[in-house]
mmCIF file of C-alpha atoms in Angstrom:
data_model
loop_
_atom_site.group_PDB
_atom_site.id
_atom_site.type_symbol
_atom_site.label_atom_id
_atom_site.label_comp_id
_atom_site.label_asym_id
_atom_site.label_seq_id
_atom_site.Cartn_x
_atom_site.Cartn_y
_atom_site.Cartn_z
ATOM 1 C CA ALA A 1 -5.022 16.293 -12.096
ATOM 2 C CA LEU A 2 -5.008 12.463 -12.046
ATOM 3 C CA ARG A 3 -4.556 12.208 -15.826
ATOM 4 C CA GLY A 4 -1.957 13.477 -18.278
ATOM 5 C CA PRO A 5 1.260 12.228 -19.924
ATOM 6 C CA ASP A 6 3.179 12.451 -16.654
ATOM 7 C CA ALA A 7 0.641 10.570 -14.547
ATOM 8 C CA GLU A 8 2.160 7.430 -13.030
ATOM 9 C CA ASN A 9 1.120 4.628 -10.722
ATOM 10 C CA ALA A 10 3.027 2.529 -8.213
ATOM 11 C CA VAL A 11 2.100 -0.328 -5.876
ATOM 12 C CA ILE A 12 3.857 -0.887 -2.538
ATOM 13 C CA GLY A 13 3.246 -4.241 -0.873
ATOM 14 C CA LEU A 14 3.734 -5.146 2.793
ATOM 15 C CA GLY A 15 3.631 -8.640 4.287
ATOM 16 C CA ASP A 16 1.957 -11.694 2.785
ATOM 17 C CA ALA A 17 -0.999 -9.738 1.401
ATOM 18 C CA GLY A 18 1.217 -7.289 -0.449
ATOM 19 C CA ARG A 19 3.446 -10.043 -1.814
ATOM 20 C CA GLY A 20 0.469 -11.927 -3.231
ATOM 21 C CA VAL A 21 -0.790 -8.899 -5.150
ATOM 22 C CA LEU A 22 2.687 -7.983 -6.393
ATOM 23 C CA GLY A 23 3.215 -11.521 -7.683
ATOM 24 C CA LEU A 24 0.089 -11.205 -9.833
ATOM 25 C CA LEU A 25 1.089 -7.698 -10.907
ATOM 26 C CA SER A 26 4.539 -8.901 -11.985
ATOM 27 C CA ALA A 27 2.947 -11.570 -14.192
ATOM 28 C CA LEU A 28 0.630 -9.035 -15.830
ATOM 29 C CA ARG A 29 1.081 -8.555 -19.560
ATOM 30 C CA GLU A 30 -0.705 -5.293 -20.280
ATOM 31 C CA PRO A 31 1.669 -2.658 -21.705
ATOM 32 C CA GLY A 32 0.785 0.867 -20.632
ATOM 33 C CA ILE A 33 -1.464 -0.193 -17.753
ATOM 34 C CA ALA A 34 0.719 -2.169 -15.322
ATOM 35 C CA PRO A 35 2.043 0.028 -12.467
ATOM 36 C CA ARG A 36 5.488 -0.440 -10.957
ATOM 37 C CA GLY A 37 5.730 -2.754 -7.954
ATOM 38 C CA PHE A 38 7.744 -2.378 -4.737
ATOM 39 C CA TYR A 39 7.960 -4.894 -1.889
ATOM 40 C CA ILE A 40 9.149 -3.815 1.558
ATOM 41 C CA GLU A 41 10.559 -6.719 3.530
ATOM 42 C CA LEU A 42 12.751 -7.404 6.543
ATOM 43 C CA GLU A 43 16.134 -8.690 5.419
ATOM 44 C CA SER A 44 16.540 -12.393 6.201
ATOM 45 C CA SER A 45 18.023 -15.600 4.823
ATOM 46 C CA ARG A 46 14.648 -16.693 3.456
ATOM 47 C CA VAL A 47 13.923 -15.415 -0.048
ATOM 48 C CA ARG A 48 10.329 -14.263 -0.557
ATOM 49 C CA ASP A 49 9.282 -14.175 -4.180
ATOM 50 C CA ALA A 50 7.256 -11.074 -5.015
ATOM 51 C CA GLY A 51 7.660 -11.367 -8.795
ATOM 52 C CA GLU A 52 10.622 -10.790 -11.065
ATOM 53 C CA LYS A 53 9.496 -7.258 -11.988
ATOM 54 C CA THR A 54 9.115 -6.176 -8.354
ATOM 55 C CA VAL A 55 11.723 -3.932 -6.732
ATOM 56 C CA GLN A 56 12.582 -5.263 -3.260
ATOM 57 C CA ILE A 57 13.227 -2.795 -0.424
ATOM 58 C CA LEU A 58 15.052 -4.701 2.317
ATOM 59 C CA LEU A 59 15.057 -3.364 5.878
ATOM 60 C CA ASP A 60 17.931 -4.213 8.203
ATOM 61 C CA ALA A 61 16.699 -5.632 11.511
ATOM 62 C CA ALA A 62 20.161 -5.715 13.123
ATOM 63 C CA GLY A 63 20.397 -3.721 16.347
ATOM 64 C CA GLU A 64 16.709 -2.906 16.494
ATOM 65 C CA GLY A 65 15.968 -4.914 19.607
ATOM 66 C CA GLU A 66 17.728 -2.625 22.070
ATOM 67 C CA SER A 67 14.746 -2.242 24.406
ATOM 68 C CA SER A 68 14.487 -4.527 27.415
ATOM 69 C CA GLY A 69 12.788 -7.843 26.780
ATOM 70 C CA VAL A 70 11.752 -9.290 23.444
ATOM 71 C CA PRO A 71 9.979 -6.671 21.275
ATOM 72 C CA ARG A 72 6.751 -7.508 19.482
ATOM 73 C CA TYR A 73 7.325 -8.333 15.835
ATOM 74 C CA GLY A 74 5.302 -5.302 14.774
ATOM 75 C CA ASP A 75 7.483 -3.018 16.916
ATOM 76 C CA LEU A 76 10.613 -4.571 15.393
ATOM 77 C CA LEU A 77 9.269 -3.948 11.881
ATOM 78 C CA ARG A 78 8.454 -0.341 12.689
ATOM 79 C CA ALA A 79 11.902 0.262 14.199
ATOM 80 C CA ALA A 80 13.564 -1.292 11.131
ATOM 81 C CA TYR A 81 11.501 0.931 8.840
ATOM 82 C CA ARG A 82 12.326 4.085 10.786
ATOM 83 C CA ALA A 83 16.035 3.227 10.656
ATOM 84 C CA ALA A 84 15.856 2.899 6.857
ATOM 85 C CA ALA A 85 13.594 5.892 6.153
ATOM 86 C CA GLY A 86 14.782 9.467 5.807
ATOM 87 C CA VAL A 87 13.348 12.633 7.289
ATOM 88 C CA ASP A 88 9.803 12.963 5.929
ATOM 89 C CA LYS A 89 10.481 10.541 3.100
ATOM 90 C CA PRO A 90 10.439 6.762 2.532
ATOM 91 C CA PRO A 91 13.605 4.602 2.286
ATOM 92 C CA ALA A 92 16.110 5.889 -0.279
ATOM 93 C CA LEU A 93 15.647 3.148 -2.901
ATOM 94 C CA LEU A 94 11.885 3.619 -2.844
ATOM 95 C CA ALA A 95 12.118 7.425 -2.988
ATOM 96 C CA GLU A 96 14.560 7.283 -5.915
ATOM 97 C CA ASN A 97 12.218 5.107 -7.971
ATOM 98 C CA LEU A 98 8.837 6.675 -7.218
ATOM 99 C CA LEU A 99 9.037 9.819 -9.341
ATOM 100 C CA ALA A 100 10.359 9.636 -12.901
ATOM 101 C CA SER A 101 10.906 13.405 -13.033
ATOM 102 C CA PRO A 102 10.458 16.435 -10.753
ATOM 103 C CA ASP A 103 7.311 17.373 -12.688
ATOM 104 C CA SER A 104 5.659 13.958 -12.654
ATOM 105 C CA ARG A 105 2.678 12.948 -10.528
ATOM 106 C CA VAL A 106 2.197 9.503 -9.061
ATOM 107 C CA THR A 107 -0.656 7.624 -7.411
ATOM 108 C CA VAL A 108 0.855 5.261 -4.843
ATOM 109 C CA HIS A 109 -1.194 2.240 -3.776
ATOM 110 C CA VAL A 110 -0.115 0.724 -0.429
ATOM 111 C CA ILE A 111 -1.292 -2.832 0.360
ATOM 112 C CA ALA A 112 -1.240 -4.576 3.740
ATOM 113 C CA GLY A 113 -3.212 -7.200 5.609
ATOM 114 C CA LEU A 114 -5.656 -5.967 8.227
ATOM 115 C CA GLU A 115 -4.394 -8.623 10.663
ATOM 116 C CA ASP A 116 -0.701 -8.587 9.762
ATOM 117 C CA PRO A 117 2.187 -7.308 11.957
ATOM 118 C CA TRP A 118 3.114 -4.943 9.109
ATOM 119 C CA VAL A 119 0.147 -2.730 10.049
ATOM 120 C CA ALA A 120 2.504 -1.271 12.665
ATOM 121 C CA VAL A 121 4.495 0.285 9.798
ATOM 122 C CA ILE A 122 1.575 1.644 7.745
ATOM 123 C CA SER A 123 1.133 4.971 9.552
ATOM 124 C CA ASP A 124 4.828 5.892 9.293
ATOM 125 C CA LEU A 125 4.994 4.822 5.646
ATOM 126 C CA LEU A 126 1.884 6.763 4.654
ATOM 127 C CA LEU A 127 3.026 9.926 6.457
ATOM 128 C CA ASP A 128 6.436 9.726 4.759
ATOM 129 C CA LEU A 129 4.836 9.201 1.346
ATOM 130 C CA ARG A 130 2.419 12.093 1.831
ATOM 131 C CA SER A 131 5.260 14.409 2.829
ATOM 132 C CA PHE A 132 7.510 13.174 -0.001
ATOM 133 C CA LEU A 133 4.715 13.825 -2.534
ATOM 134 C CA GLY A 134 4.196 17.358 -1.290
ATOM 135 C CA ARG A 135 0.890 16.544 0.444
ATOM 136 C CA GLY A 136 -0.939 16.198 -2.845
ATOM 137 C CA THR A 137 1.055 18.515 -5.113
ATOM 138 C CA ARG A 138 3.116 15.707 -6.695
ATOM 139 C CA GLY A 139 0.856 12.736 -6.131
ATOM 140 C CA ARG A 140 -1.597 10.939 -3.904
ATOM 141 C CA VAL A 141 -1.590 7.914 -1.591
ATOM 142 C CA VAL A 142 -4.254 5.194 -1.647
ATOM 143 C CA LEU A 143 -4.392 2.570 1.117
ATOM 144 C CA HIS A 144 -5.741 -0.954 0.535
ATOM 145 C CA LEU A 145 -6.338 -3.004 3.707
ATOM 146 C CA VAL A 146 -7.127 -6.609 2.804
ATOM 147 C CA THR A 147 -8.838 -9.176 4.963
ATOM 148 C CA ARG A 148 -10.951 -12.275 5.116
ATOM 149 C CA PRO A 149 -14.701 -11.721 5.469
ATOM 150 C CA SER A 150 -15.927 -10.706 8.944
ATOM 151 C CA PRO A 151 -12.544 -10.184 10.634
ATOM 152 C CA ARG A 152 -12.296 -9.794 14.401
ATOM 153 C CA VAL A 153 -9.598 -7.162 14.766
ATOM 154 C CA LYS A 154 -8.194 -7.040 18.282
ATOM 155 C CA GLY A 155 -5.201 -5.855 20.288
ATOM 156 C CA SER A 156 -2.395 -4.067 18.460
ATOM 157 C CA PHE A 157 -4.149 -4.553 15.102
ATOM 158 C CA ARG A 158 -7.223 -2.702 16.339
ATOM 159 C CA ALA A 159 -5.074 0.053 17.846
ATOM 160 C CA ALA A 160 -3.309 0.523 14.504
ATOM 161 C CA MET A 161 -6.638 0.759 12.674
ATOM 162 C CA GLU A 162 -7.992 3.291 15.160
ATOM 163 C CA ASP A 163 -4.844 5.388 14.701
ATOM 164 C CA LEU A 164 -5.297 5.329 10.917
ATOM 165 C CA GLU A 165 -8.944 6.311 11.256
ATOM 166 C CA ARG A 166 -8.055 9.181 13.556
ATOM 167 C CA THR A 167 -5.078 10.602 11.634
ATOM 168 C CA ARG A 168 -6.109 9.669 8.033
ATOM 169 C CA PRO A 169 -2.589 9.853 6.524
ATOM 170 C CA PHE A 170 -3.904 8.968 3.042
ATOM 171 C CA ASP A 171 -5.980 10.453 0.247
ATOM 172 C CA GLU A 172 -8.267 7.449 -0.099
ATOM 173 C CA ALA A 173 -8.610 4.074 1.617
ATOM 174 C CA PHE A 174 -10.312 0.783 0.787
ATOM 175 C CA ILE A 175 -10.954 -2.328 2.852
ATOM 176 C CA VAL A 176 -11.108 -5.326 0.528
ATOM 177 C CA CYS A 177 -12.802 -8.439 1.945
ATOM 178 C CA ALA A 178 -12.730 -11.760 0.100
ATOM 179 C CA SER A 179 -11.822 -15.404 0.562
ATOM 180 C CA GLU A 180 -8.102 -16.177 0.592
ATOM 181 C CA GLU A 181 -8.281 -17.868 -2.816
ATOM 182 C CA VAL A 182 -9.370 -14.711 -4.669
ATOM 183 C CA LEU A 183 -8.281 -11.897 -2.353
ATOM 184 C CA ALA A 184 -5.064 -10.912 -4.171
ATOM 185 C CA ARG A 185 -6.829 -10.923 -7.535
ATOM 186 C CA LYS A 186 -9.651 -8.716 -6.232
ATOM 187 C CA VAL A 187 -7.177 -6.152 -4.886
ATOM 188 C CA LEU A 188 -5.283 -6.053 -8.182
ATOM 189 C CA GLU A 189 -8.538 -5.678 -10.123
ATOM 190 C CA LEU A 190 -9.489 -2.698 -7.958
ATOM 191 C CA ILE A 191 -6.096 -1.046 -8.515
ATOM 192 C CA LEU A 192 -6.266 -1.561 -12.288
ATOM 193 C CA LEU A 193 -9.805 -0.214 -12.306
ATOM 194 C CA THR A 194 -8.715 3.010 -10.587
ATOM 195 C CA ILE A 195 -5.924 3.355 -13.182
ATOM 196 C CA ARG A 196 -8.378 2.992 -16.061
ATOM 197 C CA ALA A 197 -10.968 5.219 -14.353
ATOM 198 C CA PRO A 198 -9.084 7.543 -11.940
ATOM 199 C CA GLU A 199 -12.300 9.460 -11.293
ATOM 200 C CA LEU A 200 -13.085 6.719 -8.758
ATOM 201 C CA LEU A 201 -10.469 8.319 -6.495
ATOM 202 C CA LEU A 202 -11.983 11.794 -6.628
ATOM 203 C CA HIS A 203 -14.264 13.135 -3.899
ATOM 204 C CA HIS A 204 -17.052 15.105 -5.551
ATOM 205 C CA GLY A 205 -19.282 15.540 -2.511
ATOM 206 C CA ILE A 206 -19.514 18.408 -0.058
ATOM 207 C CA GLY A 207 -18.778 17.966 3.618
ATOM 208 C CA PRO A 208 -17.423 14.939 5.479
ATOM 209 C CA ARG A 209 -17.103 11.747 3.512
ATOM 210 C CA GLY A 210 -18.551 8.560 4.953
ATOM 211 C CA GLY A 211 -17.705 4.969 4.189
ATOM 212 C CA GLY A 212 -19.272 2.923 1.433
ATOM 213 C CA VAL A 213 -19.340 -0.442 -0.278
ATOM 214 C CA PHE A 214 -17.651 -0.995 -3.630
ATOM 215 C CA GLU A 215 -18.200 -4.510 -5.006
ATOM 216 C CA LEU A 216 -16.137 -5.984 -7.852
ATOM 217 C CA ARG A 217 -17.962 -8.391 -10.100
ATOM 218 C CA GLY A 218 -16.098 -10.150 -12.877
ATOM 219 C CA ARG A 219 -13.107 -8.538 -14.575
ATOM 220 C CA PRO A 220 -12.728 -4.775 -15.071
ATOM 221 C CA ARG A 221 -13.186 -3.541 -18.614
ATOM 222 C CA SER A 222 -10.745 -1.233 -20.384
#
């Protein structure tokens, strides 16, 4: 079900981690293998370059701080996303561009930093994508959480991770650990590898699936 002439791939980036991967993806020159890129960002006066081939989804932060006091940045991001998203589907511009036709299938890769305020948005985004893709009938959702080696996840970041672990609003999830200099490249290599060999995303075992270690060495082969 992951192959076929209508099989497609898309990459959605959040925060600095997502922008770094999308920048490399935009510069990729491999016809027939490069997935489409989308960058979700809060609208502001500062332009963030995510690559010329990347579609930018801008969220309006105006009027989202109605609660008493100053909201946490993660809460502001989540409120801005919810204001832009539809009922059980992602923001309109993203939804319009995800599926080329009603019969197509798409594997959506979502990228975010493990210690980034955008983790507050991940659960809502994944649930909307899963619902929009018919809970597996029109596509699948793969989460990539990226981090430096040996992170110490605390506070709201830890709460967000525990919520993801409990609800599992994705078909597959990876935690990619690497030094900052090579992290974006490692994530992109993993995504391209799953496009070339989609069997990596299939669960062949019986019973509950545990975690594992998947190590990238060198460049993936076609």
